[in-house]
mmCIF file of C-alpha atoms in Angstrom:
data_model
loop_
_atom_site.group_PDB
_atom_site.id
_atom_site.type_symbol
_atom_site.label_atom_id
_atom_site.label_comp_id
_atom_site.label_asym_id
_atom_site.label_seq_id
_atom_site.Cartn_x
_atom_site.Cartn_y
_atom_site.Cartn_z
ATOM 1 C CA MET A 186 14.362 3.759 1.584
ATOM 2 C CA LYS A 187 12.822 7.205 3.283
ATOM 3 C CA LYS A 188 9.289 6.904 3.099
ATOM 4 C CA ILE A 189 6.266 5.594 0.811
ATOM 5 C CA GLU A 190 6.578 7.912 -2.011
ATOM 6 C CA HIS A 191 3.324 6.530 -3.221
ATOM 7 C CA ILE A 192 0.806 3.623 -3.588
ATOM 8 C CA GLY A 193 0.110 2.120 -6.958
ATOM 9 C CA ILE A 194 -3.692 1.080 -7.660
ATOM 10 C CA ALA A 195 -5.082 -0.657 -10.406
ATOM 11 C CA VAL A 196 -8.164 0.429 -12.050
ATOM 12 C CA HIS A 197 -10.213 -0.411 -14.858
ATOM 13 C CA ASN A 198 -11.546 3.257 -15.825
ATOM 14 C CA LEU A 199 -9.591 6.572 -14.542
ATOM 15 C CA LYS A 200 -12.690 8.805 -14.776
ATOM 16 C CA ALA A 201 -14.661 6.386 -12.423
ATOM 17 C CA SER A 202 -12.335 5.998 -10.220
ATOM 18 C CA ASN A 203 -11.425 9.501 -9.393
ATOM 19 C CA GLU A 204 -14.701 9.827 -8.614
ATOM 20 C CA LEU A 205 -14.903 6.896 -6.028
ATOM 21 C CA TYR A 206 -11.039 7.944 -4.553
ATOM 22 C CA GLU A 207 -12.460 11.130 -3.991
ATOM 23 C CA LYS A 208 -15.028 10.466 -2.188
ATOM 24 C CA LEU A 209 -13.039 7.719 0.109
ATOM 25 C CA LEU A 210 -10.168 10.088 0.460
ATOM 26 C CA GLY A 211 -12.246 13.671 1.016
ATOM 27 C CA ARG A 212 -10.104 15.451 -1.853
ATOM 28 C CA PRO A 213 -9.694 15.761 -5.643
ATOM 29 C CA HIS A 214 -7.156 14.214 -7.650
ATOM 30 C CA TYR A 215 -4.525 16.916 -8.576
ATOM 31 C CA LYS A 216 -2.682 15.640 -11.483
ATOM 32 C CA VAL A 217 -3.302 13.427 -14.681
ATOM 33 C CA GLU A 218 -0.170 11.865 -16.628
ATOM 34 C CA GLU A 219 0.229 9.308 -19.159
ATOM 35 C CA VAL A 220 3.294 7.484 -18.951
ATOM 36 C CA ASP A 221 3.757 5.762 -22.315
ATOM 37 C CA SER A 222 7.261 3.624 -21.212
ATOM 38 C CA GLU A 223 4.919 1.124 -18.440
ATOM 39 C CA GLY A 224 1.468 1.675 -21.093
ATOM 40 C CA VAL A 225 -0.487 3.463 -17.885
ATOM 41 C CA ARG A 226 -2.386 6.435 -17.590
ATOM 42 C CA THR A 227 -2.113 8.026 -14.148
ATOM 43 C CA SER A 228 -3.722 10.191 -11.535
ATOM 44 C CA PHE A 229 -2.627 11.445 -8.193
ATOM 45 C CA PHE A 230 -4.183 12.157 -4.635
ATOM 46 C CA GLN A 231 -1.920 13.278 -1.582
ATOM 47 C CA THR A 232 -2.812 12.043 1.387
ATOM 48 C CA GLY A 233 -0.080 13.235 4.240
ATOM 49 C CA ASP A 234 3.090 12.831 3.418
ATOM 50 C CA SER A 235 2.392 10.324 0.545
ATOM 51 C CA LYS A 236 0.306 9.958 -2.462
ATOM 52 C CA ILE A 237 -2.316 7.223 -4.008
ATOM 53 C CA GLU A 238 -1.092 6.537 -7.952
ATOM 54 C CA LEU A 239 -4.415 5.126 -9.827
ATOM 55 C CA LEU A 240 -3.207 3.380 -13.004
ATOM 56 C CA GLU A 241 -5.322 2.370 -15.953
ATOM 57 C CA ALA A 242 -3.717 0.600 -18.490
ATOM 58 C CA SER A 243 -3.584 2.703 -21.592
ATOM 59 C CA HIS A 244 -2.929 -0.490 -24.116
ATOM 60 C CA PRO A 245 -4.075 -3.817 -24.038
ATOM 61 C CA GLY A 246 -0.635 -6.178 -23.137
ATOM 62 C CA SER A 247 0.611 -3.500 -20.674
ATOM 63 C CA PRO A 248 1.850 -4.395 -17.407
ATOM 64 C CA VAL A 249 -1.333 -3.198 -15.538
ATOM 65 C CA ALA A 250 -4.059 -4.662 -17.598
ATOM 66 C CA LYS A 251 -2.036 -8.262 -17.154
ATOM 67 C CA PHE A 252 -2.612 -7.526 -13.745
ATOM 68 C CA LEU A 253 -6.265 -6.327 -14.280
ATOM 69 C CA GLU A 254 -7.008 -9.469 -15.790
ATOM 70 C CA LYS A 255 -5.689 -11.732 -13.645
ATOM 71 C CA ARG A 256 -6.454 -10.065 -10.408
ATOM 72 C CA GLY A 257 -9.267 -7.040 -10.719
ATOM 73 C CA GLU A 258 -8.539 -3.648 -9.094
ATOM 74 C CA GLY A 259 -6.676 -3.496 -6.207
ATOM 75 C CA ILE A 260 -3.315 -2.401 -5.257
ATOM 76 C CA HIS A 261 -0.701 -2.698 -7.636
ATOM 77 C CA HIS A 262 2.729 -1.725 -5.798
ATOM 78 C CA ILE A 263 4.357 -0.061 -3.281
ATOM 79 C CA ALA A 264 6.869 3.041 -4.333
ATOM 80 C CA PHE A 265 9.624 4.025 -1.868
ATOM 81 C CA GLU A 266 11.470 7.163 -2.060
ATOM 82 C CA VAL A 267 15.375 6.784 -1.493
ATOM 83 C CA ASP A 268 17.627 9.340 -2.269
ATOM 84 C CA ASP A 269 20.530 7.919 -4.696
ATOM 85 C CA ILE A 270 18.356 4.986 -6.658
ATOM 86 C CA ARG A 271 21.829 3.417 -7.879
ATOM 87 C CA GLN A 272 22.960 3.091 -4.615
ATOM 88 C CA GLU A 273 19.994 1.322 -3.500
ATOM 89 C CA MET A 274 19.735 -0.783 -6.240
ATOM 90 C CA LYS A 275 22.997 -2.117 -5.834
ATOM 91 C CA ARG A 276 22.197 -2.818 -1.831
ATOM 92 C CA LEU A 277 19.216 -4.776 -2.784
ATOM 93 C CA ARG A 278 21.462 -6.562 -5.517
ATOM 94 C CA ASP A 279 23.950 -7.425 -3.053
ATOM 95 C CA SER A 280 21.180 -8.316 -0.291
ATOM 96 C CA GLY A 281 19.559 -11.447 -3.199
ATOM 97 C CA PHE A 282 16.701 -9.285 -4.360
ATOM 98 C CA GLN A 283 15.728 -8.996 -8.040
ATOM 99 C CA LEU A 284 15.665 -5.820 -9.957
ATOM 100 C CA LEU A 285 13.119 -5.701 -12.856
ATOM 101 C CA ASN A 286 15.435 -3.258 -14.721
ATOM 102 C CA ASP A 287 19.032 -3.419 -14.780
ATOM 103 C CA GLU A 288 19.554 0.742 -15.190
ATOM 104 C CA PRO A 289 16.433 3.642 -13.603
ATOM 105 C CA LYS A 290 14.324 4.630 -15.686
ATOM 106 C CA MET A 291 11.775 7.642 -16.187
ATOM 107 C CA GLY A 292 8.278 7.048 -14.180
ATOM 108 C CA ALA A 293 5.632 9.018 -13.709
ATOM 109 C CA ASP A 294 5.693 12.182 -11.678
ATOM 110 C CA ASN A 295 9.602 13.060 -12.799
ATOM 111 C CA LYS A 296 10.764 10.184 -11.011
ATOM 112 C CA LEU A 297 13.872 7.884 -12.021
ATOM 113 C CA VAL A 298 11.947 4.748 -11.462
ATOM 114 C CA CYS A 299 13.340 0.906 -10.568
ATOM 115 C CA PHE A 300 11.238 -2.165 -9.913
ATOM 116 C CA VAL A 301 11.590 -5.190 -7.323
ATOM 117 C CA HIS A 302 10.211 -8.477 -8.370
ATOM 118 C CA PRO A 303 7.823 -9.694 -6.142
ATOM 119 C CA LYS A 304 8.706 -13.274 -6.224
ATOM 120 C CA SER A 305 11.777 -12.037 -4.241
ATOM 121 C CA ALA A 306 9.871 -9.378 -2.390
ATOM 122 C CA GLY A 307 7.569 -11.592 -0.571
ATOM 123 C CA GLY A 308 4.831 -11.165 -2.924
ATOM 124 C CA VAL A 309 4.799 -7.529 -2.999
ATOM 125 C CA LEU A 310 5.757 -5.270 -6.454
ATOM 126 C CA VAL A 311 8.527 -2.751 -4.827
ATOM 127 C CA GLU A 312 9.061 0.329 -6.555
ATOM 128 C CA LEU A 313 12.246 2.618 -5.621
ATOM 129 C CA CYS A 314 12.011 6.131 -6.785
ATOM 130 C CA GLN A 315 14.410 8.913 -6.906
ATOM 131 C CA ASP A 316 13.259 12.618 -7.849
ATOM 132 C CA ALA A 317 14.992 13.528 -11.600
ATOM 133 C CA GLY A 318 15.044 16.734 -10.223
ATOM 134 C CA PRO A 319 14.856 19.920 -12.346
ATOM 135 C CA MET B 71 -8.094 10.918 5.717
ATOM 136 C CA LYS B 72 -4.855 12.641 7.022
ATOM 137 C CA LYS B 73 -2.498 10.081 5.924
ATOM 138 C CA ILE B 74 -1.551 6.555 5.202
ATOM 139 C CA GLU B 75 -1.101 4.930 8.277
ATOM 140 C CA HIS B 76 0.497 1.542 7.458
ATOM 141 C CA ILE B 77 0.523 -0.840 4.917
ATOM 142 C CA GLY B 78 -0.799 -4.171 5.886
ATOM 143 C CA ILE B 79 1.329 -7.212 4.053
ATOM 144 C CA ALA B 80 -0.067 -10.644 4.830
ATOM 145 C CA VAL B 81 2.970 -13.147 5.231
ATOM 146 C CA HIS B 82 3.371 -16.813 6.082
ATOM 147 C CA ASN B 83 5.908 -16.861 8.369
ATOM 148 C CA LEU B 84 6.281 -13.801 10.705
ATOM 149 C CA LYS B 85 10.362 -14.418 11.276
ATOM 150 C CA ALA B 86 11.278 -15.139 7.939
ATOM 151 C CA SER B 87 9.735 -12.224 6.352
ATOM 152 C CA ASN B 88 11.029 -9.777 9.535
ATOM 153 C CA GLU B 89 14.331 -10.667 7.830
ATOM 154 C CA LEU B 90 13.159 -10.212 4.561
ATOM 155 C CA TYR B 91 11.714 -7.093 5.094
ATOM 156 C CA GLU B 92 14.804 -5.832 7.262
ATOM 157 C CA LYS B 93 16.590 -6.111 4.185
ATOM 158 C CA LEU B 94 14.405 -4.689 2.194
ATOM 159 C CA LEU B 95 13.573 -1.505 4.249
ATOM 160 C CA GLY B 96 16.909 -1.037 5.727
ATOM 161 C CA ARG B 97 16.063 -1.143 9.366
ATOM 162 C CA PRO B 98 14.390 -3.965 11.525
ATOM 163 C CA HIS B 99 10.997 -4.002 12.974
ATOM 164 C CA TYR B 100 10.770 -2.146 16.259
ATOM 165 C CA LYS B 101 7.304 -4.041 17.830
ATOM 166 C CA VAL B 102 5.575 -7.601 17.865
ATOM 167 C CA GLU B 103 2.010 -7.620 18.722
ATOM 168 C CA GLU B 104 -0.702 -10.366 18.775
ATOM 169 C CA VAL B 105 -3.786 -9.097 18.219
ATOM 170 C CA ASP B 106 -6.600 -11.743 18.984
ATOM 171 C CA SER B 107 -9.636 -10.237 17.454
ATOM 172 C CA GLU B 108 -8.063 -10.282 14.467
ATOM 173 C CA GLY B 109 -6.592 -13.927 14.463
ATOM 174 C CA VAL B 110 -2.847 -12.497 13.588
ATOM 175 C CA ARG B 111 0.718 -11.675 14.937
ATOM 176 C CA THR B 112 1.925 -8.649 13.632
ATOM 177 C CA SER B 113 5.208 -6.744 13.529
ATOM 178 C CA PHE B 114 5.789 -3.133 12.636
ATOM 179 C CA PHE B 115 8.805 -1.500 10.667
ATOM 180 C CA GLN B 116 8.927 2.510 10.459
ATOM 181 C CA THR B 117 9.025 4.238 7.453
ATOM 182 C CA GLY B 118 8.990 7.974 7.023
ATOM 183 C CA ASP B 119 5.350 9.153 8.610
ATOM 184 C CA SER B 120 4.363 5.385 7.863
ATOM 185 C CA LYS B 121 4.651 2.016 9.073
ATOM 186 C CA ILE B 122 5.207 -1.538 7.644
ATOM 187 C CA GLU B 123 2.875 -3.698 8.902
ATOM 188 C CA LEU B 124 3.227 -7.519 8.425
ATOM 189 C CA LEU B 125 0.729 -9.912 9.559
ATOM 190 C CA GLU B 126 0.605 -13.408 10.177
ATOM 191 C CA ALA B 127 -2.216 -15.951 10.781
ATOM 192 C CA SER B 128 -2.341 -16.640 14.253
ATOM 193 C CA HIS B 129 -5.434 -19.463 13.576
ATOM 194 C CA PRO B 130 -6.418 -21.446 10.309
ATOM 195 C CA GLY B 131 -9.549 -19.703 9.448
ATOM 196 C CA SER B 132 -8.763 -15.933 10.293
ATOM 197 C CA PRO B 133 -9.239 -13.298 7.495
ATOM 198 C CA VAL B 134 -5.353 -13.042 7.055
ATOM 199 C CA ALA B 135 -5.343 -17.121 6.877
ATOM 200 C CA LYS B 136 -8.174 -17.368 4.259
ATOM 201 C CA PHE B 137 -6.253 -14.524 2.251
ATOM 202 C CA LEU B 138 -3.094 -16.374 2.293
ATOM 203 C CA GLU B 139 -5.084 -18.984 1.073
ATOM 204 C CA LYS B 140 -6.277 -17.473 -2.047
ATOM 205 C CA ARG B 141 -3.917 -15.066 -2.963
ATOM 206 C CA GLY B 142 -0.556 -15.960 -1.179
ATOM 207 C CA GLU B 143 1.660 -13.578 0.184
ATOM 208 C CA GLY B 144 1.335 -9.754 -0.595
ATOM 209 C CA ILE B 145 -0.371 -6.363 -0.117
ATOM 210 C CA HIS B 146 -3.781 -6.874 2.555
ATOM 211 C CA HIS B 147 -4.728 -3.613 3.162
ATOM 212 C CA ILE B 148 -4.251 0.062 3.016
ATOM 213 C CA ALA B 149 -4.582 2.036 6.443
ATOM 214 C CA PHE B 150 -5.295 5.583 6.678
ATOM 215 C CA GLU B 151 -5.335 7.739 10.115
ATOM 216 C CA VAL B 152 -8.325 10.055 10.622
ATOM 217 C CA ASP B 153 -8.747 12.252 13.949
ATOM 218 C CA ASP B 154 -12.538 10.878 14.452
ATOM 219 C CA ILE B 155 -13.221 7.839 13.380
ATOM 220 C CA ARG B 156 -16.728 7.714 14.084
ATOM 221 C CA GLN B 157 -17.291 10.591 11.794
ATOM 222 C CA GLU B 158 -15.382 8.976 8.987
ATOM 223 C CA MET B 159 -17.425 6.005 9.379
ATOM 224 C CA LYS B 160 -20.454 8.106 8.908
ATOM 225 C CA ARG B 161 -19.199 10.054 5.840
ATOM 226 C CA LEU B 162 -18.267 7.002 4.080
ATOM 227 C CA ARG B 163 -21.651 5.414 5.063
ATOM 228 C CA ASP B 164 -23.639 8.716 3.623
ATOM 229 C CA SER B 165 -21.011 8.405 0.415
ATOM 230 C CA GLY B 166 -21.838 4.642 -0.199
ATOM 231 C CA PHE B 167 -19.468 2.661 0.654
ATOM 232 C CA GLN B 168 -20.156 -0.717 2.856
ATOM 233 C CA LEU B 169 -18.508 -0.718 6.295
ATOM 234 C CA LEU B 170 -17.284 -4.061 7.479
ATOM 235 C CA ASN B 171 -17.942 -3.042 11.399
ATOM 236 C CA ASP B 172 -20.684 -0.997 12.634
ATOM 237 C CA GLU B 173 -18.619 0.244 15.558
ATOM 238 C CA PRO B 174 -14.875 1.295 15.637
ATOM 239 C CA LYS B 175 -13.231 -1.873 17.451
ATOM 240 C CA MET B 176 -9.564 -2.423 19.234
ATOM 241 C CA GLY B 177 -7.139 -3.390 16.461
ATOM 242 C CA ALA B 178 -2.963 -3.346 16.814
ATOM 243 C CA ASP B 179 -0.687 -0.073 18.059
ATOM 244 C CA ASN B 180 -3.525 0.809 20.396
ATOM 245 C CA LYS B 181 -6.038 2.371 17.446
ATOM 246 C CA LEU B 182 -9.749 2.148 17.029
ATOM 247 C CA VAL B 183 -10.050 0.682 13.610
ATOM 248 C CA CYS B 184 -12.745 0.032 10.929
ATOM 249 C CA PHE B 185 -12.664 -1.585 8.038
ATOM 250 C CA VAL B 186 -14.134 -0.609 4.257
ATOM 251 C CA HIS B 187 -15.275 -3.576 2.076
ATOM 252 C CA PRO B 188 -12.986 -4.031 -0.938
ATOM 253 C CA LYS B 189 -16.097 -4.723 -3.519
ATOM 254 C CA SER B 190 -17.377 -0.803 -2.710
ATOM 255 C CA ALA B 191 -13.429 0.939 -2.527
ATOM 256 C CA GLY B 192 -12.126 -0.502 -6.020
ATOM 257 C CA GLY B 193 -10.758 -3.966 -4.712
ATOM 258 C CA VAL B 194 -9.158 -2.219 -1.664
ATOM 259 C CA LEU B 195 -9.443 -3.228 1.604
ATOM 260 C CA VAL B 196 -9.245 0.158 3.597
ATOM 261 C CA GLU B 197 -8.778 0.392 7.208
ATOM 262 C CA LEU B 198 -9.614 3.536 8.979
ATOM 263 C CA CYS B 199 -7.543 3.994 12.256
ATOM 264 C CA GLN B 200 -8.117 6.747 15.234
ATOM 265 C CA ASP B 201 -5.026 6.660 17.744
ATOM 266 C CA ALA B 202 -7.101 5.161 20.479
ATOM 267 C CA GLY B 203 -5.353 7.297 23.291
ATOM 268 C CA PRO B 204 -3.948 6.765 26.976
#
């Protein structure tokens, strides 16, 4: 795990939350992206060497919609940058962590991603992400 | 807000969680510190330019004990590094955020800290922290 790549935060309304987080962080978001595979619309704020990723559910029943229903708005996951996602997935599997996908999949921001089940990681939804390259 | 200084994660048992997060992050914690004012024992892991701070309640009734009772283990707060905490507190207050303390107080890791109420910050407990110097 090289660094915190981003913190994912679940929000009800991306437009309203973009305004709120612009005030909080003192800078505007720099990108909006829809990730169909996850059922989310995302927006990104840079902060130091990491990002804040806001997540709005793009259809009911998506994981973020379920999170919002159960917990309300708030921190959804921590994503760590890795150099070699398959190697990190193997390392974690061998250490007893339960992965939510067997193979890396394409996430937001041109990343190969894999999630670790919060039940095996102290209640924290952990994402691994590796830059997918050009 | 300069960068993510750390992510605070509430845990039931610091010893067990130090072992878990050492496996997850691939490196050991580098420090344990008790913060009486917050009723927590903390441990720190470096990851890139930020830290993971594990938080164990040191007495029942402390904010972290209440969080664990209500939500279980998981992400508790995001802390952002600031250069001038009083100036950031004024900026946030003027922007409509509700601060949990009127004056900065001493937190873990030799930092002056102030918390922003999650109700005014999209369900996220936000901490500002400024290095307290020598």
